């Protein structure tokens, strides 16, 4: 079992339409590799790049080498399964990382202006705050 969190483009879907939208998104029918951050939005891409510095992907081109994992005994527990779409970054963390993962994920989402769906927490949706010009 994993601790699952989704980051998504906040302009893509309303909270009310989220369940149907997510059902469509999670069919993973887009015609690209789902481990390549180049396919997603610029804000989701920068969010992902910063996130993987702490929680590296277990698969794909950004995954650490076996040598790197052997050098850092803590690294293996932080490996995360990512699925990247044109408007989503879905992450499945180890349950042992749930608190740390949620804190970093939501902090980076706020920093990069992306929305979050906390699947392992009764599907709570968090949206970036809108700032008024000062």
CSV table of C-alpha atoms in Angstrom, one decimal:
chain,number,residue,atom,x,y,z
A,1,UNK,CA,0.0,0.0,0.0
A,2,UNK,CA,1.2,3.5,-0.8
A,3,UNK,CA,0.6,7.1,0.3
A,4,UNK,CA,-0.8,8.7,-2.9
A,5,UNK,CA,-0.9,12.4,-3.8
A,6,UNK,CA,-1.6,14.1,-7.1
A,7,UNK,CA,-0.4,17.5,-8.2
A,8,UNK,CA,-2.4,19.0,-11.1
A,9,UNK,CA,-2.8,22.2,-13.1
A,10,UNK,CA,-5.4,24.2,-11.1
A,11,UNK,CA,-7.0,25.7,-14.2
A,12,UNK,CA,-7.8,22.2,-15.6
A,13,UNK,CA,-10.7,21.2,-13.5
A,14,UNK,CA,-13.1,22.5,-10.8
A,15,UNK,CA,-13.4,20.7,-7.4
A,16,UNK,CA,-17.0,19.6,-8.4
A,17,UNK,CA,-15.8,18.1,-11.7
A,18,UNK,CA,-12.7,16.5,-10.2
A,19,UNK,CA,-14.0,13.0,-9.7
A,20,UNK,CA,-15.1,12.5,-13.3
A,21,UNK,CA,-11.9,14.3,-14.6
A,22,UNK,CA,-9.7,12.1,-12.4
A,23,UNK,CA,-11.4,9.0,-13.6
A,24,UNK,CA,-10.6,10.0,-17.2
A,25,UNK,CA,-7.0,11.1,-16.4
A,26,UNK,CA,-6.3,7.9,-14.5
A,27,UNK,CA,-7.1,5.7,-17.5
A,28,UNK,CA,-3.6,6.8,-18.7
A,29,UNK,CA,-4.5,7.0,-22.3
A,30,UNK,CA,-2.2,9.9,-23.4
A,31,UNK,CA,0.2,8.9,-26.1
A,32,UNK,CA,3.5,9.5,-24.4
A,33,UNK,CA,5.7,7.9,-21.7
A,34,UNK,CA,4.4,8.6,-18.2
A,35,UNK,CA,7.9,8.9,-16.7
A,36,UNK,CA,9.0,12.0,-18.7
A,37,UNK,CA,8.4,15.4,-17.1
A,38,UNK,CA,8.8,17.1,-20.5
A,39,UNK,CA,5.2,16.3,-21.3
A,40,UNK,CA,3.6,18.3,-18.4
A,41,UNK,CA,3.1,22.0,-17.8
A,42,UNK,CA,6.0,24.3,-16.9
A,43,UNK,CA,4.8,24.7,-13.3
A,44,UNK,CA,4.3,21.0,-12.8
A,45,UNK,CA,7.7,20.3,-14.3
A,46,UNK,CA,9.5,22.6,-11.9
A,47,UNK,CA,7.5,21.3,-9.0
A,48,UNK,CA,8.5,17.7,-10.0
A,49,UNK,CA,12.1,18.6,-10.5
A,50,UNK,CA,12.3,20.0,-7.0
A,51,UNK,CA,10.3,17.2,-5.4
A,52,UNK,CA,12.6,14.5,-6.9
A,53,UNK,CA,15.6,16.0,-5.2
A,54,UNK,CA,14.2,14.5,-1.9
A,55,UNK,CA,11.9,11.8,-3.3
A,56,UNK,CA,13.6,10.4,-6.4
A,57,UNK,CA,11.6,8.3,-8.9
A,58,UNK,CA,12.0,4.5,-8.7
A,59,UNK,CA,11.7,4.2,-12.5
A,60,UNK,CA,12.5,6.2,-15.6
A,61,UNK,CA,15.2,8.6,-16.8
A,62,UNK,CA,15.4,10.5,-13.5
A,63,UNK,CA,15.8,7.3,-11.3
A,64,UNK,CA,19.0,7.0,-9.3
A,65,UNK,CA,21.5,4.4,-10.3
A,66,UNK,CA,21.9,1.2,-8.2
A,67,UNK,CA,25.3,2.6,-7.1
A,68,UNK,CA,23.7,5.8,-5.8
A,69,UNK,CA,21.2,3.7,-3.9
A,70,UNK,CA,24.0,1.6,-2.4
A,71,UNK,CA,25.9,4.8,-1.3
A,72,UNK,CA,22.8,6.2,0.5
A,73,UNK,CA,21.0,3.6,2.7
A,74,UNK,CA,18.1,6.1,3.3
A,75,UNK,CA,17.5,6.7,-0.4
A,76,UNK,CA,15.7,3.4,-1.1
A,77,UNK,CA,13.0,4.3,1.5
A,78,UNK,CA,12.4,7.6,-0.4
A,79,UNK,CA,12.0,6.1,-3.9
A,80,UNK,CA,8.7,7.1,-5.3
A,81,UNK,CA,6.5,5.8,-8.1
A,82,UNK,CA,5.6,8.8,-10.3
A,83,UNK,CA,3.1,8.9,-13.2
A,84,UNK,CA,3.3,12.2,-15.2
A,85,UNK,CA,0.6,13.3,-17.6
A,86,UNK,CA,0.1,16.6,-19.5
A,87,UNK,CA,-1.7,18.2,-16.5
A,88,UNK,CA,-0.8,15.8,-13.6
A,89,UNK,CA,2.0,14.5,-11.5
A,90,UNK,CA,0.8,11.5,-9.5
A,91,UNK,CA,3.1,10.2,-6.8
A,92,UNK,CA,2.9,7.0,-4.7
A,93,UNK,CA,5.1,7.3,-1.7
A,94,UNK,CA,6.1,4.6,0.8
A,95,UNK,CA,3.7,4.8,3.9
A,96,UNK,CA,6.8,5.3,6.1
A,97,UNK,CA,7.3,8.6,4.3
A,98,UNK,CA,3.7,9.9,4.5
A,99,UNK,CA,4.2,12.9,6.8
A,100,UNK,CA,7.4,14.1,5.2
A,101,UNK,CA,6.0,13.5,1.7
A,102,UNK,CA,2.8,15.4,2.4
A,103,UNK,CA,4.6,18.3,4.0
A,104,UNK,CA,7.1,18.7,1.1
A,105,UNK,CA,4.5,18.0,-1.6
A,106,UNK,CA,2.0,20.6,-0.4
A,107,UNK,CA,4.8,23.1,0.3
A,108,UNK,CA,6.2,22.8,-3.2
A,109,UNK,CA,2.7,22.8,-4.7
A,110,UNK,CA,2.0,26.1,-3.1
A,111,UNK,CA,5.4,27.5,-4.2
A,112,UNK,CA,4.8,26.5,-7.8
A,113,UNK,CA,1.1,27.3,-8.0
A,114,UNK,CA,-0.2,23.8,-8.6
A,115,UNK,CA,-3.2,22.1,-7.0
A,116,UNK,CA,-3.1,19.0,-4.9
A,117,UNK,CA,-5.4,16.1,-4.3
A,118,UNK,CA,-4.6,14.1,-1.2
A,119,UNK,CA,-5.9,10.6,-2.1
A,120,UNK,CA,-4.8,8.9,1.0
A,121,UNK,CA,-6.6,11.5,3.1
A,122,UNK,CA,-10.2,11.1,1.9
A,123,UNK,CA,-9.5,13.0,-1.4
A,124,UNK,CA,-9.0,16.5,0.0
A,125,UNK,CA,-8.2,19.1,-2.7
A,126,UNK,CA,-5.9,21.9,-1.9
A,127,UNK,CA,-5.6,24.8,-4.3
A,128,UNK,CA,-2.9,27.5,-4.5
A,129,UNK,CA,-3.9,30.7,-2.9
A,130,UNK,CA,-4.5,33.6,-5.2
A,131,UNK,CA,-2.5,36.7,-4.4
A,132,UNK,CA,-3.8,40.2,-5.0
A,133,UNK,CA,-1.2,42.6,-6.5
A,134,UNK,CA,0.3,44.7,-3.7
